[in-house]
Short mmCIF file of C-alpha atoms and ligand atoms in Angstrom, two decimals:
data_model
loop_
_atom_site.label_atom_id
_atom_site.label_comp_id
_atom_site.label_asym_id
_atom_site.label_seq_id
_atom_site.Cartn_x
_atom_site.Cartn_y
_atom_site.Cartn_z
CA UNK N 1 0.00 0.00 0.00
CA UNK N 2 1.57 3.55 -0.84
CA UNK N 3 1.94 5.41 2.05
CA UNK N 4 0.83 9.09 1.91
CA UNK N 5 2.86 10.55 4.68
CA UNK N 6 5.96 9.58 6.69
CA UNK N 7 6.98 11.29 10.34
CA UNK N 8 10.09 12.29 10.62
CA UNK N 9 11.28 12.31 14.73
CA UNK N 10 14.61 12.58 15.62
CA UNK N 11 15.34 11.41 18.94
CA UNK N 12 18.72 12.48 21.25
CA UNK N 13 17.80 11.60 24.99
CA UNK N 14 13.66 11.70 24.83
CA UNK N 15 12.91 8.84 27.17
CA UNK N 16 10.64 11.57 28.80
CA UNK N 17 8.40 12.56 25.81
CA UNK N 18 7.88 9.54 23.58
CA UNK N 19 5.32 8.01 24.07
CA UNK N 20 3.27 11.21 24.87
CA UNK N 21 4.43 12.40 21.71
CA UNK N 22 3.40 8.92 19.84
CA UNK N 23 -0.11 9.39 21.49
CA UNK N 24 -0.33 12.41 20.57
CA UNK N 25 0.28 11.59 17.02
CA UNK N 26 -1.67 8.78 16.97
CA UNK N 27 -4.70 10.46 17.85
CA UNK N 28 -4.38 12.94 14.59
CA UNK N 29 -2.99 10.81 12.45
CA UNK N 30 -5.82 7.87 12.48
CA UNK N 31 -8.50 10.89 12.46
CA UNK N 32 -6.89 11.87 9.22
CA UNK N 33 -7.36 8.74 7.28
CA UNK N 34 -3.96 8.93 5.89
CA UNK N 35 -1.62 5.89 5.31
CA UNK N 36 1.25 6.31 7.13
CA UNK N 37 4.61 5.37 8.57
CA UNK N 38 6.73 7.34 12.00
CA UNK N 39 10.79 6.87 11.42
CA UNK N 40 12.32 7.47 14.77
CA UNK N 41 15.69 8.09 14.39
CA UNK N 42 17.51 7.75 17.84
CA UNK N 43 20.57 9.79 17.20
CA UNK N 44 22.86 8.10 20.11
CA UNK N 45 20.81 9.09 22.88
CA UNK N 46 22.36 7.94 26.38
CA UNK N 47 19.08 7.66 27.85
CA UNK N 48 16.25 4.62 27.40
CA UNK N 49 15.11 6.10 24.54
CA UNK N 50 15.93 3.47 21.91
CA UNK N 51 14.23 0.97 24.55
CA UNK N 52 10.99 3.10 24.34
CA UNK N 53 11.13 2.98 20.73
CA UNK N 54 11.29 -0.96 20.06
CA UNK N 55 8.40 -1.49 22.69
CA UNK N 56 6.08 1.21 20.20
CA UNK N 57 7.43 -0.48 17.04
CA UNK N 58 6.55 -4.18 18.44
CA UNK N 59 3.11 -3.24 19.25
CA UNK N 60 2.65 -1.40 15.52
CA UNK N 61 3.75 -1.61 12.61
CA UNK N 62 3.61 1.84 11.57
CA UNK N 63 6.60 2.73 12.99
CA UNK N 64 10.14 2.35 12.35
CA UNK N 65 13.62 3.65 13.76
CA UNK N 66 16.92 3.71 12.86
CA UNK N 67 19.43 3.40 15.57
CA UNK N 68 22.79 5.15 15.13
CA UNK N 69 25.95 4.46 16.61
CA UNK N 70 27.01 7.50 18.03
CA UNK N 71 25.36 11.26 17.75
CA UNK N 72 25.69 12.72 14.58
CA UNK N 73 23.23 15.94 15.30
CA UNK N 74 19.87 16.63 14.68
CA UNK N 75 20.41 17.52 10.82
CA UNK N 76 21.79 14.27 10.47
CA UNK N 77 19.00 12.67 12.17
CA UNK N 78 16.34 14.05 9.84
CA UNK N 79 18.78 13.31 7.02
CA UNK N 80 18.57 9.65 7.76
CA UNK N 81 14.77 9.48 7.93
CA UNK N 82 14.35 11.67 4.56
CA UNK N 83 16.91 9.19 3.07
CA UNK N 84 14.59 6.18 4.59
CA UNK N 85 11.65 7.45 3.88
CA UNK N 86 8.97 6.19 1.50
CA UNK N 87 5.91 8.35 2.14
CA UNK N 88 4.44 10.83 -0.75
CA UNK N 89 4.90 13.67 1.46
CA UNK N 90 6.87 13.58 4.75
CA UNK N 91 6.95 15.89 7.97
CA UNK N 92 9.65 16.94 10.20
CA UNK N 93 8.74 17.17 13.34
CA UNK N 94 11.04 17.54 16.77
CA UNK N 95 10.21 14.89 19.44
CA UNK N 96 9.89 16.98 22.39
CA UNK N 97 6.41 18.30 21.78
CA UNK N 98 7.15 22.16 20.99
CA UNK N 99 5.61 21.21 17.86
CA UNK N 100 2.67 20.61 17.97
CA UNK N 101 1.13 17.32 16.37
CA UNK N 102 -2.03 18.32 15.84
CA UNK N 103 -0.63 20.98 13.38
CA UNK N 104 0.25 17.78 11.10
CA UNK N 105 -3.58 18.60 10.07
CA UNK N 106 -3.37 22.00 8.69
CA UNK N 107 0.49 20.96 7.23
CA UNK N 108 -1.70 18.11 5.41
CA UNK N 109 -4.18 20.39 3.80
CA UNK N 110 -2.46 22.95 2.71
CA UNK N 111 0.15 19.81 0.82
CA UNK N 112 -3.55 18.58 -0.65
CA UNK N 113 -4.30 22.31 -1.88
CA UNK N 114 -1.15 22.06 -3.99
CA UNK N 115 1.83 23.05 -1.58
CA UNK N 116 5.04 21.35 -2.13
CA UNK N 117 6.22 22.97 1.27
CA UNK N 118 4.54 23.55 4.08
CA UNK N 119 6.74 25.40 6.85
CA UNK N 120 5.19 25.95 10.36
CA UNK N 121 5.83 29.53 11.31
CA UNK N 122 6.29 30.52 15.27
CA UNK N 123 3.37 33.05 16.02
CA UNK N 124 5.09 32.69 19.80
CA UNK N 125 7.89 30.73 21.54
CA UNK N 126 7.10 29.91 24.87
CA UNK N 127 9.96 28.30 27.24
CA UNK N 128 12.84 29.64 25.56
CA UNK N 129 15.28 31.98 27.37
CA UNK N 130 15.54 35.43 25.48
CA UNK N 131 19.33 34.94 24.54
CA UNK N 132 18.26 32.29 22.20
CA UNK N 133 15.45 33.87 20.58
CA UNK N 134 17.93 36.85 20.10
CA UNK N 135 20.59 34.82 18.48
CA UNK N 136 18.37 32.94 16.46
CA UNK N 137 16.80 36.41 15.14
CA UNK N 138 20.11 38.08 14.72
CA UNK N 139 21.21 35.20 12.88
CA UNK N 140 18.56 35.16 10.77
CA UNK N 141 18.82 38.45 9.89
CA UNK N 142 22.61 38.40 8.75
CA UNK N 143 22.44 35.14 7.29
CA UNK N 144 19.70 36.88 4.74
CA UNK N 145 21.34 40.00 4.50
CA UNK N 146 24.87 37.82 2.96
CA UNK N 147 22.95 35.04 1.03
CA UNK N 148 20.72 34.70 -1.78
CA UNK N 149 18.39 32.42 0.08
CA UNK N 150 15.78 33.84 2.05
CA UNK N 151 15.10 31.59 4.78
CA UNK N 152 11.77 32.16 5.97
CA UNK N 153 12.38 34.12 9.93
CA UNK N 154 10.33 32.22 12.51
CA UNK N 155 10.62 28.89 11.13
CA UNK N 156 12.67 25.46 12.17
CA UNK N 157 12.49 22.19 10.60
CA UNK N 158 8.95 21.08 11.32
CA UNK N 159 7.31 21.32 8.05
CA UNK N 160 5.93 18.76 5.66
CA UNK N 161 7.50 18.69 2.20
CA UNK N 162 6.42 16.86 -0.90
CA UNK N 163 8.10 13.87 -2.36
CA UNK N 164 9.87 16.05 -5.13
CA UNK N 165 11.60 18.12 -2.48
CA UNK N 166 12.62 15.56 -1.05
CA UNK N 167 13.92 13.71 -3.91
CA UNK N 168 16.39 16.63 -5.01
CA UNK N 169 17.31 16.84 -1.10
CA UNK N 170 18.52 13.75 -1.47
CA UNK N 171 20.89 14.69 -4.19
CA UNK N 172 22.50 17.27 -2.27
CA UNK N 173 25.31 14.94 -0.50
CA UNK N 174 26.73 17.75 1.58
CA UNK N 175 28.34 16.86 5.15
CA UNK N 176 26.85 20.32 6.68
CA UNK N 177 23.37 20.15 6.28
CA UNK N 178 21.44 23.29 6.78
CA UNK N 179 18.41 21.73 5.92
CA UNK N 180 16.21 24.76 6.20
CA UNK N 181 18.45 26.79 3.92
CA UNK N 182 18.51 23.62 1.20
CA UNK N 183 14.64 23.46 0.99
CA UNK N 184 14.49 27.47 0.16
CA UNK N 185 17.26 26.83 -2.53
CA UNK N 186 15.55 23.81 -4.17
CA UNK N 187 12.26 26.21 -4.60
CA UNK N 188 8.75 24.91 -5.65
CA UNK N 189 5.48 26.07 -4.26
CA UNK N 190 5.85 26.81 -0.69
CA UNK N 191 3.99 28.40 1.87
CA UNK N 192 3.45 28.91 5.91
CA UNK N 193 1.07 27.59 9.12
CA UNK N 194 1.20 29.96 12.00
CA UNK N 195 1.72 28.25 15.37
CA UNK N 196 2.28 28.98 18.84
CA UNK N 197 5.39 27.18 19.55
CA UNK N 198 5.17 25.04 23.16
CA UNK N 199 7.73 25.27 25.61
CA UNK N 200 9.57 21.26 25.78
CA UNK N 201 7.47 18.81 27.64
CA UNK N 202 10.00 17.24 29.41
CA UNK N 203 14.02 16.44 29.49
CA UNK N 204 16.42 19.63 28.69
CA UNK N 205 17.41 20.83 24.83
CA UNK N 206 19.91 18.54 23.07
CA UNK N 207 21.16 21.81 21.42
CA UNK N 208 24.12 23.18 23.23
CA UNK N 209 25.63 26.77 22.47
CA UNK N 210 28.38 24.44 20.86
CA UNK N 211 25.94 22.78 18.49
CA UNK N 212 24.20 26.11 18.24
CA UNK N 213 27.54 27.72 16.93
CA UNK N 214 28.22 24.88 14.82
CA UNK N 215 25.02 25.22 12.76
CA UNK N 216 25.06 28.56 12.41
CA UNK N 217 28.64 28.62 10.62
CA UNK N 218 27.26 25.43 8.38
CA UNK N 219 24.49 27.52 7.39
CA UNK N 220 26.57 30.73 6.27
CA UNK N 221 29.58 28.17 4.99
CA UNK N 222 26.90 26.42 2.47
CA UNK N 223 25.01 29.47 1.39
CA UNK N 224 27.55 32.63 1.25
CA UNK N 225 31.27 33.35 0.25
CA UNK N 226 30.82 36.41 2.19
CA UNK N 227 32.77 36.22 4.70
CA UNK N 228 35.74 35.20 2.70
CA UNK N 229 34.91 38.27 0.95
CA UNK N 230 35.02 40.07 3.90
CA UNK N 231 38.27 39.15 4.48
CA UNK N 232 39.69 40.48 1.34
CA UNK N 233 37.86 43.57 2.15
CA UNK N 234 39.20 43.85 5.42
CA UNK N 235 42.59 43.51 4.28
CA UNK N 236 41.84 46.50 1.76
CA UNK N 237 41.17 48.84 4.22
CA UNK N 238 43.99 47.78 6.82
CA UNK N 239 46.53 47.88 4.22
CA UNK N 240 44.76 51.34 2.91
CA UNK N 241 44.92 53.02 6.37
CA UNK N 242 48.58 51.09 6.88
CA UNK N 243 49.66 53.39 3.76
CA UNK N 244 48.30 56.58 5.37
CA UNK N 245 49.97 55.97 8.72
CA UNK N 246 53.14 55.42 6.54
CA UNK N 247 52.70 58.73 4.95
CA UNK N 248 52.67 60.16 8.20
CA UNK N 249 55.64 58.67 9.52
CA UNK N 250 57.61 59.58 6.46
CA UNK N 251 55.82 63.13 6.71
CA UNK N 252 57.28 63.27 10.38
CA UNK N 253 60.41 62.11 9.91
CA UNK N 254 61.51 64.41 7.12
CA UNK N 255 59.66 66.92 7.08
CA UNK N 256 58.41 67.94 10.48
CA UNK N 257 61.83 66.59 11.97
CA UNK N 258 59.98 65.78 14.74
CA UNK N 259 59.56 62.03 15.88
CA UNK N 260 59.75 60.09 18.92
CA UNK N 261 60.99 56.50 18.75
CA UNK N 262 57.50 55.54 17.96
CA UNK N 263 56.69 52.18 20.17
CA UNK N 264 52.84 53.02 19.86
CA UNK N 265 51.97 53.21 16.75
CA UNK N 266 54.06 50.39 16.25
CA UNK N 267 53.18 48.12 18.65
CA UNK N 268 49.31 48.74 17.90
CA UNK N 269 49.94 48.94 14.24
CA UNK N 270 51.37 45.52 13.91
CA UNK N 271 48.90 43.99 16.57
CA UNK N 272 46.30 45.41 14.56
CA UNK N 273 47.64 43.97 11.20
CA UNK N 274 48.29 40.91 12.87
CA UNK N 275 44.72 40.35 14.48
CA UNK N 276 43.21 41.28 10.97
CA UNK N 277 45.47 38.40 9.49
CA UNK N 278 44.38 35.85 11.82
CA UNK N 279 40.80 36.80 11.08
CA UNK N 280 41.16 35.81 7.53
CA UNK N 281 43.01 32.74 8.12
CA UNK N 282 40.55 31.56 10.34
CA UNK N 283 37.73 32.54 7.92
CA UNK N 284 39.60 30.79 5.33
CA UNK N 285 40.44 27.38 7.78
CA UNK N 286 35.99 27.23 7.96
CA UNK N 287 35.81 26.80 4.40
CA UNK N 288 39.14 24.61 3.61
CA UNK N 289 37.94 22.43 6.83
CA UNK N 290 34.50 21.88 4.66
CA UNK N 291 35.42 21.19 2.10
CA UNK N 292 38.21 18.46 3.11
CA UNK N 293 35.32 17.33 5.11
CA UNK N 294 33.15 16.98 1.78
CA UNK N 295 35.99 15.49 0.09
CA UNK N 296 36.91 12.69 2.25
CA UNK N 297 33.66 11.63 1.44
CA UNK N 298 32.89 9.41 4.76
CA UNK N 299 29.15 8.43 5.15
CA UNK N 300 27.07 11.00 6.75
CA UNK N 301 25.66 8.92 9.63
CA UNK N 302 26.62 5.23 10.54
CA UNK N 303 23.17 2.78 11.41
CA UNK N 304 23.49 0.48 14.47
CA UNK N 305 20.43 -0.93 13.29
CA UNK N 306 17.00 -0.52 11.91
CA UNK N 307 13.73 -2.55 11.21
CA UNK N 308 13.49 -0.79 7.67
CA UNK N 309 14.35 -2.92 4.53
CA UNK N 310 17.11 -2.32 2.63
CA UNK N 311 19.09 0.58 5.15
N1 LIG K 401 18.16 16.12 18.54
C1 LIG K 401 18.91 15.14 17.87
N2 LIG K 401 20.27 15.16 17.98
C2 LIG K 401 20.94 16.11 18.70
C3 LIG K 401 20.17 17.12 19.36
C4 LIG K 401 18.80 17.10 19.25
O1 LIG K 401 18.33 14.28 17.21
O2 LIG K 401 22.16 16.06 18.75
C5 LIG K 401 16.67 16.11 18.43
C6 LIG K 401 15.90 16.22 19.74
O3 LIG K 401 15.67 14.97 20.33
C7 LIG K 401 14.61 16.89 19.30
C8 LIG K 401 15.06 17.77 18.15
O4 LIG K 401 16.30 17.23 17.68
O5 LIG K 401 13.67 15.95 18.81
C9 LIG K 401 15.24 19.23 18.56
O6 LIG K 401 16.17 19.30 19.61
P1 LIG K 401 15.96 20.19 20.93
O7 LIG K 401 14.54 20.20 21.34
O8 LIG K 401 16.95 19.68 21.91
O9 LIG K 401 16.40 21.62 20.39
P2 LIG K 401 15.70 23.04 20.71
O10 LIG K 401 14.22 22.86 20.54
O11 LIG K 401 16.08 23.35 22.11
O12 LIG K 401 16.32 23.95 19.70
MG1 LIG K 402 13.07 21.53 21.53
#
C-alpha cells in the first residue's frame, strides 16, 4: 500500500516525551485517514530512549527507527529518515512536543491544496530563554542580509514537504546540512502555518551553544562566500589606512623633523595587522575544513540498526 505521509522524529535523549508524543500523534494521524509510517531516528541518545522505541514499534507496525551508533546531530538525524523514507509527502517534526502534532492537520491540507512545502511559522515561543530567541533572530537576519536564500524568519524544521523536495534533497550529498536553507534553494510552491510554539514537555534541549555555533557557521559556509569576501575587504582597508599611517611617519620624519621612537603606533599597528590576518586565516580554515570534510567523502551517519528494509 503507498503510504501518503511519513513522520520524521529525531530522537537524542527523549525517554521523557515519547510516548506522549506517539499518542499524541496517533490520535491525529488515524482521524486523518492517511496511510502512514513514524521513522524514529535515535541519534545516540544515552538515555532509554531506543528501549521506548522498540516497545512502540513491536506493538505497531507503523513505525520504524533507525538506531545510530554515536550522535551525529539533529540535521543528520532528519537526514537519515528523509533518506529512509517512502511516504508521498513527509513531515519533520522535533520529538519533544514544541511542535505541535495536531498541526500535522493544517500541514496536510495545505500539501492537498497544492503546496510542495509547508513550513510551520512561530506566532510565539514559549519556554525559551531570550538569549536564544535573540541569536536565532540576529542570525537570521545576517544570514539573509549575505545570502541569496531567504530563509523564511520564525521557522525550524517542522514542516511537511512533498516527495519532489525531497527527492532533489537527497541529491545534495553535503556533510553540513542546513536543511532549512537547502529546501528554500531547491524552490517549488511553498507556503506557511502559524503556530504557537510550546515550551519542551520534558528532558532539557539537546542543542548546546556548541551545536548552536556549529550550525550557524554550516548555514553561512553552504550558502555565502561572504565572509571570505570580507576578508579580502578587510585587508583592503587595513593595508589602505597602513599606507596613510606610513605617509605620516615619512611626513614626520623628514619633514616635520619631529619624531619620537614611535613604540605606539608600532606596537598597535602591527597587533592590529596581525589580528586582521588571523581573522582571515581563520575565515579561510571554515571553508578549507569543509570542504576536506566533503571530500573525504565518509558516510554522513553510521546505522546500528533498523527494522526498515534495505538501510
Ligand atoms: N536532537 C537530535 N540530535 C541532537 C540534538 C537534538 O536528534 O544532537 C533532536 C531532539 O531529540 C529533538 C530535536 O532534535 O527531537 C530538537 O532538539 P531540541 O529540542 O533539543 O532543540 P531546541 O528545541 O532546544 O532547539
Ligand atoms: Mg526543543
Amino acid at each position: 500500500m503507498e503510504i501518503n505521509l511519513s513522520i520524521i522524529i529525531p530522537i537524542y535523549n527523549e525517554e521523557l516525551n515519547i510516548k506522549l508524543l506517539y499518542e499524541r500523534l496517533y490520535k491525529v494521524l488515524t482521524q486523518m485517514h492517511v496511510i502512514y509510517e513514524l521513522i524514529f531516528i535515535n541519534d545516540g541518545s544515552k538515555d532509554k530512549s531506543i528501549n521506548i522505541i522498540k516497545e512502540l514499534a513491536n506493538r505497531d507496525k507503523c513505525i520504524k527507527y533507525i538506531d545510530f551508533s554515536r550522535n551525529f546531530g539533529h540535521q543528520i538525524a532528519v537526514t537519515a529518515g528523509l533518506d529512509k523514507s517512502s511516504g508521498k509527502s513527509v513531515i519533520i517534526i522535533d520529538a519533544d512536543l514544541q511542535d505541535p502534532p495536531e498541526l500535522i492537520v493544517d500541514l496536510y491540507n495545505k500539501y492537498n491544496e497544492g503546496y510542495q512545502v509547508v513550513y510551520a511559522k512561530r506566532r510565539s515561543r514559549k519556554g525559551e530563554n531570550l538569549l536564544k530567541k535573540w541569536t536565532a533572530k540576529a542570525f537570521y537576519r545576517i544570514l539573509g542580509k549575505i545570502t541569496s536564500v531567504s530563509i523564511p524568519v520564525d521557522t525550524g524544521d517542522f514542516r511537511l514537504i512533498d516527495r519532489k523536495v525531497v527527492d532533489v534533497l537527497k541529491k545534495m550529498p553535503e556533510q553540513q546540512k542546513f536543511l532549512r536553507g537547502q529546501i528554500s534553494w531547491i524552490g517549488f510552491k511553498q507556503i506557511a502555518v502559524e503556530y504557537d510554539r510550546d515550551e519542551r514537555h520534558a528532558g532539557k534541549t539537546g542543542y548546546t551553544y556548541k551545536k548552536m555555533l556549529r550550525f550557524a557557521a554550516d548555514g553561512i559556509t553552504s550558502f555565502s562566500n561572504f565572509p571570505l569576501k570580507f576578508a579580502s575587504y578587510a585587508g583592503f582597508i587595513v593595508s589602505f589606512i597602513a599606507f596613510l599611517i606610513m605617509l605620516y611617519a615619512l611626513y614626520s620624519r623628514f619633514i616635520i623633523k619631529e619624531y619620537v621612537p614611535g613604540w605606539t603606533s608600532l606596537i598597535i599597528s602591527v597587533m592590529f595587522i596581525g589580528g586582521i590576518q588571523l581573522i582571515c586565516v581563520g575565515l579561510i580554515g571554515e571553508y578549507i575544513g569543509r570542504m576536506s570534510a566533503n571530500i573525504r567523502n565518509r558516510p554522513l551517519y553510521i546505522i546500528n540498526e533498523s527494522n526498515i528494509e534495505n538501510v
